[in-house]
mmCIF file of C-alpha atoms in Angstrom:
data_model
loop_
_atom_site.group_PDB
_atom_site.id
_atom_site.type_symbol
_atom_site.label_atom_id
_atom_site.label_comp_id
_atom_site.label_asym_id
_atom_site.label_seq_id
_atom_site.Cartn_x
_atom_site.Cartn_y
_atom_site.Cartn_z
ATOM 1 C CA UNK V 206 18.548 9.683 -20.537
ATOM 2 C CA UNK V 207 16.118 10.808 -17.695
ATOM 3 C CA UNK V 208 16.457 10.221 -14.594
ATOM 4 C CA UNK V 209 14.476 10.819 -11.723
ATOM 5 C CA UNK V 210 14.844 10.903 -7.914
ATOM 6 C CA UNK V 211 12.663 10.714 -5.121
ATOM 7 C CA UNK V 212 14.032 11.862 -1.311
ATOM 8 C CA UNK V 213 13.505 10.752 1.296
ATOM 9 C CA UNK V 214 13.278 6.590 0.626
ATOM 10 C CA UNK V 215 11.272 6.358 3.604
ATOM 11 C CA UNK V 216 9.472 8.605 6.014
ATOM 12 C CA UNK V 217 7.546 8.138 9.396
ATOM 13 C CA UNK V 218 5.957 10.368 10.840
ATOM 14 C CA UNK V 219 3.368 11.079 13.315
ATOM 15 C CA UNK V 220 -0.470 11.888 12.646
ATOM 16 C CA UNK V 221 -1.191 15.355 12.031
ATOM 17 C CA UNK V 222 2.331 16.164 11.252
ATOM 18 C CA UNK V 223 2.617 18.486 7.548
ATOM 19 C CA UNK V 224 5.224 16.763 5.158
ATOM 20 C CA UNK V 225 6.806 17.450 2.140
ATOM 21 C CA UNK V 226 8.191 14.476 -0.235
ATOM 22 C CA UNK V 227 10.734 15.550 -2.804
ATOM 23 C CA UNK V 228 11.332 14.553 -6.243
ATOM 24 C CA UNK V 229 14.009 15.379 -8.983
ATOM 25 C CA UNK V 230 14.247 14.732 -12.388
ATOM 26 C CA UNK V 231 17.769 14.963 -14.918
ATOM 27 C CA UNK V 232 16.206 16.468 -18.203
ATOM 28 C CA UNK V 233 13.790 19.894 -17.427
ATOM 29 C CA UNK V 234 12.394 18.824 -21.110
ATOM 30 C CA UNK V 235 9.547 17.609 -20.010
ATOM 31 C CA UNK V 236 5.700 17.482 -20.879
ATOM 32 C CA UNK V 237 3.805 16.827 -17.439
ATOM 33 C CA UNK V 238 5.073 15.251 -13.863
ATOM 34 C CA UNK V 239 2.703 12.869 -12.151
ATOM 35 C CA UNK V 240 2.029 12.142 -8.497
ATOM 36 C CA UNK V 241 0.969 8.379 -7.893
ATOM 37 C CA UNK V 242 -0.218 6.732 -4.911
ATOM 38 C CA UNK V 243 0.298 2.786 -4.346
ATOM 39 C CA UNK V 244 -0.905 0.665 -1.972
ATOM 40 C CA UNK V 245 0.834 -2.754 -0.978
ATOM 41 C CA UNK V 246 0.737 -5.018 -3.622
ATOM 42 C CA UNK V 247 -1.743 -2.856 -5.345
ATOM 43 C CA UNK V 248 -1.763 -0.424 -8.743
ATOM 44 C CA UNK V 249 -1.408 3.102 -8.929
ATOM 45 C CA UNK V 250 -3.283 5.667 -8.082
ATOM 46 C CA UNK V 251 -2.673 9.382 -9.829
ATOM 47 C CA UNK V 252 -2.929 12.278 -7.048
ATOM 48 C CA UNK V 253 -1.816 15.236 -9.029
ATOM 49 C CA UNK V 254 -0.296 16.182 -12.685
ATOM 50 C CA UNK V 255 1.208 19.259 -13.435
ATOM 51 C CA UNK V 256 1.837 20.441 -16.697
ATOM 52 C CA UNK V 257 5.340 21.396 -17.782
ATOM 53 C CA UNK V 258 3.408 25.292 -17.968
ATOM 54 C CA UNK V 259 1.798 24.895 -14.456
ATOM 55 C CA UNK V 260 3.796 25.704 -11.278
ATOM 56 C CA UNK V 261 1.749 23.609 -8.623
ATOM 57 C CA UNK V 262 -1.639 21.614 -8.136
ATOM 58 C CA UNK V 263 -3.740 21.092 -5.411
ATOM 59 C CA UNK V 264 -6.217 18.402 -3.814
ATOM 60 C CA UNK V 265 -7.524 19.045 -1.551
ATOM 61 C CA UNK V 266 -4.509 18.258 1.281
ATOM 62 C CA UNK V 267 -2.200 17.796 -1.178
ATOM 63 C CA UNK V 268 -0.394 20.280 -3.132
ATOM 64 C CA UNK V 269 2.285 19.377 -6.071
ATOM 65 C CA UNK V 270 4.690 22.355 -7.304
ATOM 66 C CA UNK V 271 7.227 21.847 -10.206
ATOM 67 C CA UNK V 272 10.425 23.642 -11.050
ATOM 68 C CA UNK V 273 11.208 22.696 -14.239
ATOM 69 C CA UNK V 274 14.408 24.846 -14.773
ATOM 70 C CA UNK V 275 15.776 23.351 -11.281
ATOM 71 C CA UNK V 276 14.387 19.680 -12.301
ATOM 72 C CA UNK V 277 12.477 19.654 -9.008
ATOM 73 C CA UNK V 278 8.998 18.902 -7.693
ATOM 74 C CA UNK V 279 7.679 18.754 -4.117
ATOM 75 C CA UNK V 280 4.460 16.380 -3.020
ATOM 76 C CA UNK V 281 2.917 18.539 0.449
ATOM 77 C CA UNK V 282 0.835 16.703 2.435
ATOM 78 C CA UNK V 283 -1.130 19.333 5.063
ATOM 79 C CA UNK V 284 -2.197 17.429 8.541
ATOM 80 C CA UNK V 285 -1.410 13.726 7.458
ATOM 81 C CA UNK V 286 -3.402 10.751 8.686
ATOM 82 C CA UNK V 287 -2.955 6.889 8.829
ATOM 83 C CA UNK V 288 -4.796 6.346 5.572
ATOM 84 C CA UNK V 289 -2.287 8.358 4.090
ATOM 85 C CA UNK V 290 0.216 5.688 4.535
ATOM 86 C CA UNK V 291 1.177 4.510 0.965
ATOM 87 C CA UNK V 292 4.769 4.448 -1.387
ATOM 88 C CA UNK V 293 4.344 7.676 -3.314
ATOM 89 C CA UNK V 294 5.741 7.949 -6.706
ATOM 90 C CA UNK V 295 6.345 10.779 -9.289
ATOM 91 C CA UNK V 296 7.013 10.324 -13.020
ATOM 92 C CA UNK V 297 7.618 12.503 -15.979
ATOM 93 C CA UNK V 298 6.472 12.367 -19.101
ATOM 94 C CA UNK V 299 8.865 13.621 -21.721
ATOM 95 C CA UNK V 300 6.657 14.294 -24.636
ATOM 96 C CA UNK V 301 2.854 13.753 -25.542
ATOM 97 C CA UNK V 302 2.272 9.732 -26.059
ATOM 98 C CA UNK V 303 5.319 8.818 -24.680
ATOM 99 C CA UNK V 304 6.998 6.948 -21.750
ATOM 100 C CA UNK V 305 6.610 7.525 -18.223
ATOM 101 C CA UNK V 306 9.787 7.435 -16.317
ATOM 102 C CA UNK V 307 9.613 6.877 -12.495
ATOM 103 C CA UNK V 308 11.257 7.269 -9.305
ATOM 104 C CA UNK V 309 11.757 4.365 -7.294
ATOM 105 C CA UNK V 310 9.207 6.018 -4.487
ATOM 106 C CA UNK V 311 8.790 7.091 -0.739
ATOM 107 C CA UNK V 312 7.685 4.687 1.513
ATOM 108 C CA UNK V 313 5.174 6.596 3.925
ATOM 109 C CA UNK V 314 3.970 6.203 7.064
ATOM 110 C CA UNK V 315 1.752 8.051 9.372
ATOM 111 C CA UNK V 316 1.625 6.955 13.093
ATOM 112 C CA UNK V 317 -1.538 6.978 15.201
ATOM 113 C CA UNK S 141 -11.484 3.501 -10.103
ATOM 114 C CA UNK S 142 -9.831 3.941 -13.268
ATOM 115 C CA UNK S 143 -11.521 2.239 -15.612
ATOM 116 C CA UNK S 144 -8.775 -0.036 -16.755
ATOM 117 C CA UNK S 145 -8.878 -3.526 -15.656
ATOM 118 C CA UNK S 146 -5.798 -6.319 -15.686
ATOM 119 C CA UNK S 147 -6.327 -10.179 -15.691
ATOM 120 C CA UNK S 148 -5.402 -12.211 -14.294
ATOM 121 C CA UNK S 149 -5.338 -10.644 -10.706
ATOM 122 C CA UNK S 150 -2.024 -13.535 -9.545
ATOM 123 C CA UNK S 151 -0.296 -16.053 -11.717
ATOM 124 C CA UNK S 152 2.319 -18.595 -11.105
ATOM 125 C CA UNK S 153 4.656 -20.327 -13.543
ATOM 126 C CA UNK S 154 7.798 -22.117 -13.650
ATOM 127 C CA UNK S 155 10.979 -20.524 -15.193
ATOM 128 C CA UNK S 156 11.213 -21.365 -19.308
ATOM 129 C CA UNK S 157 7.160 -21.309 -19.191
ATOM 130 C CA UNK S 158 5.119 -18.393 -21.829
ATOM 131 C CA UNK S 159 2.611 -16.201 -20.000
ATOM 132 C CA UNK S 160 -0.223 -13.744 -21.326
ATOM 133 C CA UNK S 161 -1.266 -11.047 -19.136
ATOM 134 C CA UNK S 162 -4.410 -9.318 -20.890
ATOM 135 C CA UNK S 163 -5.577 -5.123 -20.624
ATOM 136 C CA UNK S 164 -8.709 -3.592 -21.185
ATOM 137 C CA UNK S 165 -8.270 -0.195 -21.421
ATOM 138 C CA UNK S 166 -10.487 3.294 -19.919
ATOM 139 C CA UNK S 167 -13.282 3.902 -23.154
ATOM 140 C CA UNK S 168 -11.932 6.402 -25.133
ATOM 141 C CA UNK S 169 -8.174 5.863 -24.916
ATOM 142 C CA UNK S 170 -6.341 4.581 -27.708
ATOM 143 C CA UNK S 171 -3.007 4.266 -25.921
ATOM 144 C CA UNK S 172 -2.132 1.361 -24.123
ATOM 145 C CA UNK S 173 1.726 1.117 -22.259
ATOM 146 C CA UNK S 174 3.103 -1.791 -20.376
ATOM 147 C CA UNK S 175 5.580 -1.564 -16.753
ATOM 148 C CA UNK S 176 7.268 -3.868 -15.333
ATOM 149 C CA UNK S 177 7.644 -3.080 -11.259
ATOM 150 C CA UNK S 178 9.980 -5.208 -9.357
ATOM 151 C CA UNK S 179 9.345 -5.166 -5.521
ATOM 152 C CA UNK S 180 10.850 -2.516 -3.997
ATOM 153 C CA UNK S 181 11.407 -0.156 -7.747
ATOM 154 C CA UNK S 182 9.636 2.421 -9.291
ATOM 155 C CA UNK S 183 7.649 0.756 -12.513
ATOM 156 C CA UNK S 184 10.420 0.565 -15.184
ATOM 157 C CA UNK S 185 8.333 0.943 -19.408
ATOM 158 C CA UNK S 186 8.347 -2.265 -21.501
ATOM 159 C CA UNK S 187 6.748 -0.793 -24.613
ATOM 160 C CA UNK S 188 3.786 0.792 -25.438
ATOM 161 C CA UNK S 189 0.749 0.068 -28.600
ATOM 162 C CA UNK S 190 -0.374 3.344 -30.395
ATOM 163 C CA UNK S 191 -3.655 2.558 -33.095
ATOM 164 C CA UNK S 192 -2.465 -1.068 -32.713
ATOM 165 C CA UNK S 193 1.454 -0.692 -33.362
ATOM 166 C CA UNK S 194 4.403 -0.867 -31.156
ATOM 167 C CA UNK S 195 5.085 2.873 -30.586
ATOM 168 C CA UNK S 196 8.157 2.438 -28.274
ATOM 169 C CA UNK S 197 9.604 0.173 -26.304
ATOM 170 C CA UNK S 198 12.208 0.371 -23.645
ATOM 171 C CA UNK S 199 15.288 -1.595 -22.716
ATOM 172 C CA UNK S 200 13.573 -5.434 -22.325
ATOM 173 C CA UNK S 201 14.006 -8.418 -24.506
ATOM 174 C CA UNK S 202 12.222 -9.646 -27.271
ATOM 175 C CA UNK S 203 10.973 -11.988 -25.083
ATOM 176 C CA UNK S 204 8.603 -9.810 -23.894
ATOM 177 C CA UNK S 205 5.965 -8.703 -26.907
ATOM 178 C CA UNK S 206 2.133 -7.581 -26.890
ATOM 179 C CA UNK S 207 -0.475 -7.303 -29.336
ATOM 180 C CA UNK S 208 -3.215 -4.503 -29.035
ATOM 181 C CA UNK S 209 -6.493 -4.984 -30.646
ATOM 182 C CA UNK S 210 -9.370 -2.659 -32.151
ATOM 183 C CA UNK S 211 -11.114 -2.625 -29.373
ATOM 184 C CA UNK S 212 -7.554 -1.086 -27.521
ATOM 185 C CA UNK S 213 -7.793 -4.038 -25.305
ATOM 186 C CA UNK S 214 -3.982 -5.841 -25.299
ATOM 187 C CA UNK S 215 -1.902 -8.187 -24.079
ATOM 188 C CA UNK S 216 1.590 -8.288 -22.997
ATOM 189 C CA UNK S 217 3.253 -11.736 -23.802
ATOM 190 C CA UNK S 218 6.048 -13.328 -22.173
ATOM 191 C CA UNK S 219 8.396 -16.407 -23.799
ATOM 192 C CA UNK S 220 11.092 -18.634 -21.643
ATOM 193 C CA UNK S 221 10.346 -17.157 -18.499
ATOM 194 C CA UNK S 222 13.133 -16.410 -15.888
ATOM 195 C CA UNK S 223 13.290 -15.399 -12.074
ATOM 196 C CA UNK S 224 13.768 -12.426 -12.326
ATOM 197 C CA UNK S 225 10.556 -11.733 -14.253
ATOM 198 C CA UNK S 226 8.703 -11.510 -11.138
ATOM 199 C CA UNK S 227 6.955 -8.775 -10.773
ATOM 200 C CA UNK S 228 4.110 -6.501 -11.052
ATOM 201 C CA UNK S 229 2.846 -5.233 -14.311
ATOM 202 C CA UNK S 230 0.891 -2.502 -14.622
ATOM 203 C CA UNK S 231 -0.524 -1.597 -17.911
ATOM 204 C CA UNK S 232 -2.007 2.198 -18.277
ATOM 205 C CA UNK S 233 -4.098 3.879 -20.807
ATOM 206 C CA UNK S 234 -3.806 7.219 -22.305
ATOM 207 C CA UNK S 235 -6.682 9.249 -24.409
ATOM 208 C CA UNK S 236 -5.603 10.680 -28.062
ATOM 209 C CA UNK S 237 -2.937 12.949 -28.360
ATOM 210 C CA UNK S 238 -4.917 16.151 -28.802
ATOM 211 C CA UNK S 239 -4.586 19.126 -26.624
ATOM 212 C CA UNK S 240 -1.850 19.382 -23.957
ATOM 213 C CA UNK S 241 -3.801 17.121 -21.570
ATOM 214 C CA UNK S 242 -1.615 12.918 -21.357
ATOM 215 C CA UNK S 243 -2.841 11.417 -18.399
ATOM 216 C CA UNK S 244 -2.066 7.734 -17.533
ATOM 217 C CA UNK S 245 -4.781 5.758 -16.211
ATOM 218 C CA UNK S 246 -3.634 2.514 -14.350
ATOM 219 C CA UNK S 247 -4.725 -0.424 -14.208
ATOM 220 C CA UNK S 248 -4.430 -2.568 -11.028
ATOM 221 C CA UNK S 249 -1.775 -4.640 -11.952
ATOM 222 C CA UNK S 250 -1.022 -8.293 -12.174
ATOM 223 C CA UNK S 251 1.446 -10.475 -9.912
ATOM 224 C CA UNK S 252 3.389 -12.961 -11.472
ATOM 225 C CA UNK S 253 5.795 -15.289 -9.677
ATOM 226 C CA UNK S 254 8.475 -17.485 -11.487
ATOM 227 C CA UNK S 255 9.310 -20.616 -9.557
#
Protein backbone atom coordinates (compact mmCIF):
# COMPACT_ATOMS: atom_id res chain seq x y z
CA UNK A 1 0.00 0.00 0.00
CA UNK A 2 1.46 3.54 -0.77
CA UNK A 3 2.14 5.79 1.36
CA UNK A 4 3.24 9.15 1.16
CA UNK A 5 4.79 11.83 3.41
CA UNK A 6 5.11 15.36 3.34
CA UNK A 7 7.86 17.27 5.90
CA UNK A 8 7.68 19.76 7.34
CA UNK A 9 3.64 19.98 8.54
CA UNK A 10 4.03 23.55 8.72
CA UNK A 11 6.49 26.21 7.72
CA UNK A 12 6.83 30.07 8.27
CA UNK A 13 8.98 31.86 6.93
CA UNK A 14 9.89 35.27 6.03
CA UNK A 15 9.45 37.04 2.49
CA UNK A 16 12.17 36.53 0.20
CA UNK A 17 13.46 33.62 2.07
CA UNK A 18 14.27 30.26 -0.64
CA UNK A 19 12.49 27.04 0.75
CA UNK A 20 12.39 23.64 0.05
CA UNK A 21 9.19 21.38 1.05
CA UNK A 22 9.83 17.66 1.14
CA UNK A 23 7.83 14.79 0.18
CA UNK A 24 8.23 10.90 0.38
CA UNK A 25 6.46 8.23 -0.98
CA UNK A 26 6.60 4.05 0.21
CA UNK A 27 6.39 2.29 -3.31
CA UNK A 28 9.16 3.91 -6.11
CA UNK A 29 6.52 2.11 -8.65
CA UNK A 30 5.14 4.90 -9.68
CA UNK A 31 3.78 6.66 -12.94
CA UNK A 32 3.98 10.58 -12.26
CA UNK A 33 4.17 12.75 -8.78
CA UNK A 34 2.08 15.89 -8.65
CA UNK A 35 2.59 19.22 -6.92
CA UNK A 36 -0.83 20.88 -5.83
CA UNK A 37 -1.52 24.14 -4.46
CA UNK A 38 -4.73 24.81 -2.15
CA UNK A 39 -6.07 27.69 -0.91
CA UNK A 40 -8.36 27.85 2.31
CA UNK A 41 -11.38 26.20 1.78
CA UNK A 42 -10.67 26.12 -1.86
CA UNK A 43 -9.72 23.18 -4.67
CA UNK A 44 -6.53 22.32 -5.97
CA UNK A 45 -4.37 23.78 -7.97
CA UNK A 46 -1.51 21.53 -9.97
CA UNK A 47 2.04 23.41 -9.89
CA UNK A 48 4.25 20.77 -11.33
CA UNK A 49 4.14 16.88 -12.53
CA UNK A 50 7.00 14.93 -13.08
CA UNK A 51 7.03 11.86 -14.82
CA UNK A 52 8.34 8.71 -13.19
CA UNK A 53 11.31 9.22 -16.33
CA UNK A 54 11.84 12.97 -15.51
CA UNK A 55 14.21 14.05 -12.68
CA UNK A 56 12.79 17.67 -11.93
CA UNK A 57 10.35 20.44 -13.36
CA UNK A 58 10.37 23.92 -13.27
CA UNK A 59 7.93 27.08 -13.15
CA UNK A 60 9.01 29.54 -13.20
CA UNK A 61 10.07 29.94 -9.14
CA UNK A 62 9.31 26.67 -8.53
CA UNK A 63 11.28 23.69 -9.25
CA UNK A 64 10.04 19.89 -8.44
CA UNK A 65 12.86 17.02 -8.53
CA UNK A 66 11.96 13.28 -7.97
CA UNK A 67 14.04 10.38 -6.79
CA UNK A 68 12.22 7.57 -7.50
CA UNK A 69 14.73 4.86 -6.29
CA UNK A 70 14.99 6.90 -2.82
CA UNK A 71 10.98 7.50 -2.87
CA UNK A 72 11.69 11.23 -2.54
CA UNK A 73 10.65 14.52 -4.12
CA UNK A 74 11.50 18.11 -3.15
CA UNK A 75 8.98 21.30 -3.98
CA UNK A 76 11.81 24.62 -4.18
CA UNK A 77 10.38 27.71 -3.92
CA UNK A 78 13.23 30.58 -5.08
CA UNK A 79 12.52 34.18 -3.25
CA UNK A 80 8.99 33.39 -1.71
CA UNK A 81 6.27 36.00 -1.31
CA UNK A 82 2.96 36.38 0.70
CA UNK A 83 0.84 35.11 -2.17
CA UNK A 84 2.72 32.11 -1.92
CA UNK A 85 1.08 31.27 1.28
CA UNK A 86 -1.04 28.10 0.59
CA UNK A 87 -1.08 24.05 2.04
CA UNK A 88 1.02 22.38 -0.62
CA UNK A 89 0.37 18.87 -1.49
CA UNK A 90 2.12 16.11 -3.57
CA UNK A 91 0.52 12.89 -4.86
CA UNK A 92 1.55 9.93 -6.87
CA UNK A 93 0.01 8.27 -9.31
CA UNK A 94 0.77 4.58 -9.44
CA UNK A 95 -0.22 3.63 -12.89
CA UNK A 96 -1.96 5.39 -15.97
CA UNK A 97 -5.90 5.93 -15.01
CA UNK A 98 -5.49 5.21 -11.65
CA UNK A 99 -5.70 6.68 -8.08
CA UNK A 100 -3.99 9.54 -6.75
CA UNK A 101 -2.61 9.03 -3.35
CA UNK A 102 -1.76 12.16 -1.23
CA UNK A 103 0.15 13.52 1.51
CA UNK A 104 -1.61 15.17 4.15
CA UNK A 105 0.28 18.68 3.05
CA UNK A 106 2.50 21.66 4.28
CA UNK A 107 0.89 24.42 5.64
CA UNK A 108 2.88 27.57 4.26
CA UNK A 109 3.38 30.79 5.19
CA UNK A 110 5.34 33.69 4.00
CA UNK A 111 5.68 36.78 6.32
CA UNK A 112 5.70 40.37 5.07
CA UNK B 1 -9.04 27.66 -14.23
CA UNK B 2 -9.39 24.13 -14.85
CA UNK B 3 -12.18 23.63 -16.64
CA UNK B 4 -13.98 21.36 -14.27
CA UNK B 5 -16.75 22.77 -12.32
CA UNK B 6 -18.52 21.21 -8.90
CA UNK B 7 -22.13 22.09 -7.70
CA UNK B 8 -23.22 22.87 -5.44
CA UNK B 9 -20.49 25.36 -4.14
CA UNK B 10 -21.87 24.59 0.12
CA UNK B 11 -24.50 22.20 1.30
CA UNK B 12 -25.94 21.40 4.61
CA UNK B 13 -27.82 18.32 5.78
CA UNK B 14 -28.70 16.52 8.79
CA UNK B 15 -27.06 13.12 9.68
CA UNK B 16 -29.26 9.94 8.03
CA UNK B 17 -30.15 12.55 5.06
CA UNK B 18 -28.98 11.39 0.95
CA UNK B 19 -26.95 14.05 -0.85
CA UNK B 20 -25.90 14.46 -4.67
CA UNK B 21 -22.93 16.40 -5.40
CA UNK B 22 -22.78 16.78 -9.38
CA UNK B 23 -19.19 17.12 -11.84
CA UNK B 24 -18.78 18.42 -15.09
CA UNK B 25 -15.70 17.49 -16.29
CA UNK B 26 -12.55 19.53 -18.58
CA UNK B 27 -13.86 18.71 -22.62
CA UNK B 28 -12.00 15.99 -23.69
CA UNK B 29 -11.50 13.88 -20.57
CA UNK B 30 -13.22 10.78 -20.15
CA UNK B 31 -12.05 10.11 -16.60
CA UNK B 32 -13.80 11.35 -13.80
CA UNK B 33 -12.40 10.41 -9.86
CA UNK B 34 -14.00 11.41 -6.64
CA UNK B 35 -11.88 12.61 -2.98
CA UNK B 36 -13.03 12.97 -0.03
CA UNK B 37 -10.75 15.75 2.08
CA UNK B 38 -11.40 16.05 5.69
CA UNK B 39 -10.13 19.39 7.23
CA UNK B 40 -6.82 19.24 8.06
CA UNK B 41 -5.93 15.68 5.52
CA UNK B 42 -4.60 15.23 2.32
CA UNK B 43 -7.75 14.24 -0.17
CA UNK B 44 -8.22 10.48 0.56
CA UNK B 45 -9.92 8.49 -3.38
CA UNK B 46 -13.57 7.33 -3.14
CA UNK B 47 -13.76 5.73 -6.58
CA UNK B 48 -13.35 6.73 -9.87
CA UNK B 49 -15.89 6.30 -13.49
CA UNK B 50 -13.87 5.16 -16.63
CA UNK B 51 -16.35 5.25 -20.16
CA UNK B 52 -19.19 5.31 -17.58
CA UNK B 53 -18.13 2.31 -15.17
CA UNK B 54 -16.78 2.19 -11.75
CA UNK B 55 -13.04 1.67 -12.48
CA UNK B 56 -11.85 1.59 -8.80
CA UNK B 57 -12.82 2.51 -5.75
CA UNK B 58 -11.04 2.90 -2.50
CA UNK B 59 -11.73 1.97 1.09
CA UNK B 60 -15.45 3.88 1.61
CA UNK B 61 -18.83 2.36 2.01
CA UNK B 62 -21.37 1.53 -0.27
CA UNK B 63 -22.98 4.32 0.93
CA UNK B 64 -21.16 6.41 -1.10
CA UNK B 65 -21.90 5.59 -5.11
CA UNK B 66 -21.81 7.84 -8.40
CA UNK B 67 -23.08 7.55 -11.75
CA UNK B 68 -21.12 9.09 -14.78
CA UNK B 69 -22.93 9.98 -17.86
CA UNK B 70 -22.08 10.29 -21.75
CA UNK B 71 -21.46 13.51 -21.59
CA UNK B 72 -18.55 12.48 -18.61
CA UNK B 73 -20.45 14.75 -16.40
CA UNK B 74 -21.15 12.63 -12.82
CA UNK B 75 -22.31 12.60 -9.67
CA UNK B 76 -21.17 11.26 -6.46
CA UNK B 77 -24.16 10.10 -4.23
CA UNK B 78 -24.32 9.83 -0.64
CA UNK B 79 -27.11 7.55 1.52
CA UNK B 80 -27.68 7.83 5.58
CA UNK B 81 -25.39 10.50 6.07
CA UNK B 82 -23.09 10.66 9.21
CA UNK B 83 -20.76 13.35 10.92
CA UNK B 84 -18.06 12.43 9.92
CA UNK B 85 -18.91 12.86 6.23
CA UNK B 86 -18.03 16.38 6.41
CA UNK B 87 -15.86 17.36 4.17
CA UNK B 88 -14.60 18.60 0.98
CA UNK B 89 -14.95 16.71 -2.21
CA UNK B 90 -13.08 17.31 -4.95
CA UNK B 91 -13.81 15.54 -8.11
CA UNK B 92 -10.89 15.65 -10.97
CA UNK B 93 -10.80 14.77 -14.55
CA UNK B 94 -8.27 12.96 -16.51
CA UNK B 95 -7.91 12.86 -20.59
CA UNK B 96 -7.69 9.18 -22.31
CA UNK B 97 -5.11 6.96 -21.42
CA UNK B 98 -2.87 7.40 -24.45
CA UNK B 99 0.68 8.44 -24.28
CA UNK B 100 2.54 8.75 -20.95
CA UNK B 101 0.91 12.12 -20.20
CA UNK B 102 -2.27 11.51 -16.73
CA UNK B 103 -2.84 14.76 -15.46
CA UNK B 104 -5.65 15.47 -12.91
CA UNK B 105 -7.60 18.46 -13.41
CA UNK B 106 -9.57 19.63 -10.24
CA UNK B 107 -12.42 20.84 -9.76
CA UNK B 108 -13.13 23.40 -6.97
CA UNK B 109 -14.68 21.33 -4.64
CA UNK B 110 -17.87 21.20 -2.69
CA UNK B 111 -18.41 21.71 1.24
CA UNK B 112 -20.74 19.65 2.89
CA UNK B 113 -21.60 19.86 6.58
CA UNK B 114 -23.59 17.10 8.52
CA UNK B 115 -25.50 18.51 11.45
Amino acid sequence: KQEVTQIPAALSVPEGENLVLNCSFTDSAIYNLQWFRQDPGKGLTSLLLIQSSQREQTSGRLNASLDKSSGRSTLYIAASQPGDSATYLCAVLRSSGSRLTFGEGTQLTVNP
Amino acid sequence: ETGVTQSPTHLIKTRGQQVTLRCSSQSGHNTVSWYQQALGQGPQFIFQYYREEENGRGNFPPRFSGLQFPNYSSELNVNALELDDSALYLCASSPPRTGSYNEQCFGPGTRLTVL
